[in-house]
Short mmCIF file of C-alpha atoms in Angstrom, two decimals:
data_model
loop_
_atom_site.label_atom_id
_atom_site.label_comp_id
_atom_site.label_asym_id
_atom_site.label_seq_id
_atom_site.Cartn_x
_atom_site.Cartn_y
_atom_site.Cartn_z
CA MET A 457 -16.77 -29.44 16.03
CA THR A 458 -18.66 -29.16 12.75
CA SER A 459 -16.96 -28.00 9.56
CA PHE A 460 -18.69 -26.03 6.80
CA ASP A 461 -17.54 -25.31 3.27
CA ALA A 462 -18.59 -22.57 0.85
CA SER A 463 -21.57 -24.61 -0.38
CA SER A 464 -23.02 -25.03 3.13
CA THR A 465 -26.11 -23.21 4.34
CA VAL A 466 -26.53 -22.51 8.04
CA ILE A 467 -29.97 -21.43 9.26
CA LEU A 468 -30.33 -19.70 12.64
CA LEU A 469 -33.73 -19.82 14.34
CA SER A 470 -34.28 -16.75 16.48
CA CYS A 471 -37.19 -14.64 17.66
CA THR A 472 -40.46 -14.72 15.74
CA ILE A 473 -41.02 -10.97 15.59
CA LYS A 474 -40.57 -9.33 12.21
CA ARG A 475 -37.91 -6.90 13.34
CA ALA A 476 -35.29 -7.95 15.87
CA LYS A 477 -35.08 -4.57 17.62
CA THR A 478 -33.07 -5.96 20.51
CA HIS A 479 -30.22 -7.20 18.30
CA SER A 480 -27.88 -5.19 16.12
CA TYR A 481 -25.66 -7.97 14.77
CA THR A 482 -25.24 -11.72 14.44
CA ALA A 483 -21.73 -13.11 14.81
CA ALA A 484 -19.67 -16.27 14.79
CA THR A 485 -17.28 -16.30 17.72
CA CYS A 486 -14.43 -18.47 18.94
CA GLY A 487 -14.80 -20.06 22.38
CA ALA A 488 -14.71 -18.29 25.72
CA ARG A 489 -12.45 -15.52 24.40
CA PHE A 490 -15.36 -14.19 22.35
CA PHE A 491 -13.05 -13.61 19.39
CA TYR A 492 -15.08 -12.56 16.35
CA LEU A 493 -14.64 -14.76 13.30
CA SER A 494 -17.34 -12.95 11.34
CA ALA A 495 -20.27 -10.64 12.01
CA VAL A 496 -23.31 -9.45 10.08
CA ASN A 497 -25.15 -6.21 10.84
CA VAL A 498 -28.84 -7.02 11.32
CA ASN A 499 -29.86 -3.69 12.76
CA ASP A 500 -33.21 -2.57 11.34
CA LYS A 501 -33.46 -5.64 9.10
CA THR A 502 -36.97 -6.88 8.30
CA ALA A 503 -37.57 -10.60 7.91
CA PRO A 504 -38.95 -11.72 4.53
CA GLU A 505 -42.62 -12.67 4.43
CA PRO A 506 -44.74 -15.05 2.33
CA PHE A 507 -45.61 -13.66 -1.10
CA CYS A 508 -49.10 -13.20 -2.50
CA CYS A 509 -49.74 -13.88 -5.21
CA ILE A 510 -48.69 -15.46 -8.52
CA THR A 511 -51.51 -14.78 -10.98
CA ASP A 512 -52.39 -15.22 -14.62
CA ALA A 513 -51.66 -12.04 -16.58
CA GLY A 514 -54.95 -12.23 -18.47
CA ASN A 515 -57.03 -13.18 -15.43
CA PRO A 516 -55.64 -11.81 -12.15
CA SER A 517 -58.29 -13.69 -10.16
CA LYS A 518 -56.66 -16.95 -11.26
CA GLY A 519 -53.31 -18.65 -10.77
CA ILE A 520 -53.22 -21.67 -13.07
CA VAL A 521 -55.62 -21.41 -16.00
CA GLY A 522 -56.03 -24.78 -17.67
CA ALA A 523 -57.07 -25.93 -21.12
CA TRP A 524 -57.58 -29.59 -20.24
CA TYR A 525 -59.32 -31.60 -17.52
CA ASN A 526 -60.45 -28.50 -15.65
CA ALA A 527 -56.92 -27.84 -14.37
CA GLY A 528 -56.88 -24.61 -12.42
CA ALA A 529 -56.26 -22.76 -9.17
CA GLY A 530 -56.75 -19.40 -7.56
CA PRO A 531 -53.90 -16.90 -7.08
CA ILE A 532 -50.93 -18.91 -5.85
CA ARG A 533 -49.39 -18.10 -2.49
CA VAL A 534 -45.67 -18.58 -1.83
CA LEU A 535 -45.13 -19.63 1.79
CA ASP A 536 -41.36 -19.94 1.52
CA ALA A 537 -38.67 -20.52 -1.10
CA LYS A 538 -39.90 -24.05 -1.86
CA THR A 539 -43.53 -24.22 -0.70
CA LEU A 540 -46.54 -23.00 -2.66
CA VAL A 541 -50.28 -23.12 -1.99
CA LEU A 542 -52.65 -23.60 -4.93
CA PRO A 543 -56.00 -22.33 -3.56
CA GLN A 544 -59.25 -23.94 -4.69
CA PHE A 545 -57.35 -26.39 -6.85
CA THR A 546 -59.35 -28.13 -9.59
CA PHE A 547 -58.29 -31.09 -11.71
CA GLU A 548 -60.11 -34.11 -13.12
CA GLY A 549 -57.32 -36.45 -12.13
CA THR A 550 -59.29 -39.65 -12.75
CA LYS A 551 -59.45 -39.02 -16.52
CA PRO A 552 -55.90 -38.48 -17.93
CA PRO A 553 -53.10 -41.09 -17.83
CA ASP A 554 -51.36 -39.10 -15.08
CA GLY A 555 -51.04 -35.60 -13.70
CA TRP A 556 -48.32 -33.82 -11.74
CA ILE A 557 -47.66 -30.37 -10.35
CA TYR A 558 -44.57 -29.56 -12.37
CA ALA A 559 -42.21 -26.59 -12.21
CA GLY A 560 -39.22 -25.51 -14.25
CA ARG A 561 -37.60 -22.98 -16.51
CA GLY A 562 -38.02 -22.59 -20.26
CA LYS A 563 -40.58 -24.34 -22.43
CA VAL A 564 -43.00 -26.54 -20.49
CA ASP A 565 -41.81 -30.04 -21.38
CA LYS A 566 -40.37 -33.19 -19.83
CA ASP A 567 -36.79 -31.92 -19.91
CA SER A 568 -37.20 -28.44 -18.41
CA GLY A 569 -38.58 -29.05 -14.93
CA LYS A 570 -39.16 -31.27 -11.93
CA LYS A 571 -42.20 -32.82 -10.29
CA ALA A 572 -43.33 -31.14 -7.07
CA LEU A 573 -44.31 -33.12 -3.98
CA VAL A 574 -47.77 -32.85 -2.45
CA VAL A 575 -47.16 -31.77 1.15
CA GLY A 576 -48.60 -34.22 3.66
CA ARG A 577 -48.91 -37.00 1.09
CA ASP A 578 -45.74 -37.51 -0.92
CA SER A 579 -42.20 -38.22 0.22
CA SER A 580 -38.87 -38.64 -1.54
CA ALA A 581 -39.38 -42.41 -1.21
CA LEU A 582 -42.93 -42.41 -2.60
CA HIS A 583 -43.93 -39.76 -5.13
CA CYS A 584 -47.34 -40.26 -6.76
CA PRO A 585 -49.27 -38.56 -9.58
CA LEU A 586 -52.57 -36.77 -8.98
CA ARG A 587 -55.09 -39.48 -9.84
CA GLU A 588 -58.04 -38.15 -7.86
CA ASP A 589 -60.56 -35.46 -8.76
CA TRP A 590 -60.04 -32.04 -7.19
CA THR A 591 -63.21 -29.94 -7.21
CA GLY A 592 -61.97 -26.62 -5.84
CA ARG A 593 -63.13 -27.28 -2.30
CA GLN A 594 -59.57 -27.79 -1.06
CA ASP A 595 -56.24 -26.04 -1.40
CA LEU A 596 -53.24 -28.01 -2.64
CA THR A 597 -49.87 -27.36 -0.98
CA VAL A 598 -46.76 -28.47 -2.84
CA GLU A 599 -43.00 -28.44 -2.30
CA LEU A 600 -40.71 -27.84 -5.26
CA GLY A 601 -38.27 -30.53 -6.37
CA ASP A 602 -34.74 -31.05 -5.10
CA GLY A 603 -32.48 -28.11 -5.88
CA GLN A 604 -35.39 -25.85 -6.88
CA THR A 605 -36.65 -22.66 -5.31
CA VAL A 606 -39.25 -20.20 -6.54
CA TYR A 607 -36.36 -18.14 -7.93
CA ASP A 608 -35.21 -20.99 -10.19
CA ILE A 609 -38.49 -21.48 -12.08
CA ASN A 610 -40.48 -19.47 -14.58
CA TYR A 611 -43.55 -21.69 -14.80
CA LEU A 612 -45.78 -23.84 -12.61
CA SER A 613 -47.83 -26.41 -14.47
CA VAL A 614 -50.30 -29.26 -14.20
CA TYR A 615 -48.49 -31.68 -16.50
CA CYS A 616 -49.02 -35.15 -17.95
CA PHE A 617 -45.79 -37.10 -18.28
CA ALA A 618 -47.36 -40.10 -20.02
CA VAL A 619 -48.20 -38.10 -23.15
CA GLY A 620 -46.15 -34.92 -22.57
CA VAL A 621 -49.10 -32.50 -22.35
CA ASN A 622 -49.29 -29.26 -20.40
CA PHE A 623 -52.84 -29.18 -18.99
CA GLY A 624 -52.40 -25.63 -17.74
CA HIS A 625 -49.74 -23.39 -16.24
CA VAL A 626 -48.93 -19.97 -14.86
CA PRO A 627 -45.74 -17.97 -15.53
CA VAL A 628 -43.54 -17.32 -12.48
CA ASN A 629 -41.22 -14.31 -12.34
CA LEU A 630 -39.90 -13.83 -8.82
CA THR A 631 -36.49 -12.54 -7.76
CA PRO A 632 -34.93 -12.43 -4.28
CA GLN A 633 -34.48 -8.67 -4.62
CA ARG A 634 -38.07 -7.80 -5.58
CA ASN A 635 -39.86 -10.68 -3.85
CA PRO A 636 -37.92 -11.86 -0.77
CA VAL A 637 -39.65 -14.82 0.87
CA PRO A 638 -38.62 -16.89 3.90
CA PRO A 639 -36.09 -19.65 3.29
CA SER A 640 -37.33 -23.22 3.30
CA ILE A 641 -36.42 -24.75 6.66
CA PRO A 642 -36.61 -28.54 7.01
CA PRO A 643 -38.84 -29.54 9.92
CA VAL A 644 -37.09 -30.38 13.17
CA ARG A 645 -39.18 -32.72 15.33
CA ASP A 646 -38.91 -35.91 17.32
CA GLY A 647 -41.71 -37.75 15.53
CA PRO A 648 -43.46 -37.79 12.15
CA PRO A 649 -45.09 -34.52 11.04
CA PRO A 650 -48.82 -34.03 11.53
CA VAL A 651 -50.61 -34.42 8.19
CA SER A 652 -54.10 -33.69 6.96
CA ARG A 653 -54.01 -36.84 4.86
CA PRO A 654 -52.33 -40.13 5.76
CA LEU A 655 -48.97 -40.71 4.09
CA ARG A 656 -49.27 -43.26 1.31
CA THR A 657 -47.57 -46.61 1.26
CA SER A 658 -48.25 -47.10 -2.47
CA CYS A 659 -49.49 -45.09 -5.43
#
């Protein structure tokens, strides 16, 4: 039997339809006696959906608008609470000392945020800067840092740690009430995830 405390999160995977019309509640029960420990009314509840889009206030056709090294992206899509897609991402990564997708709250600096992981390339064991050129022909998908969700940040930046320079950013102002998005669910699979790029063994 598994124990959970108040800090635990339990995610139930159910039907894929937006509205579970065949169910009116979800409950935790005790054994064969079907004794209710707790129940939640889910009648007529609509599942949250990905959010589109985070844009620059002065240029709604853009997400990140950069001042350095052609850093930029189209309107940013939020797939779930931790995963964002930067469409048509551009960045001259071969020129600066380093470059990271960086997210946080407050002033954009080294102390206010965390480096995001490039999905399909980075891992917690190997986290690399963007050192290649991005020409806008590809989208960049990133996962926010440990302990971060889209509701914990108020900026998303292309940032250089070596010299502490913000190459370009976009303000983020999402709340769970106004902008509910799906929770981030860790993948459950028997083997390694399929990736569009091979996972790196070194930076």
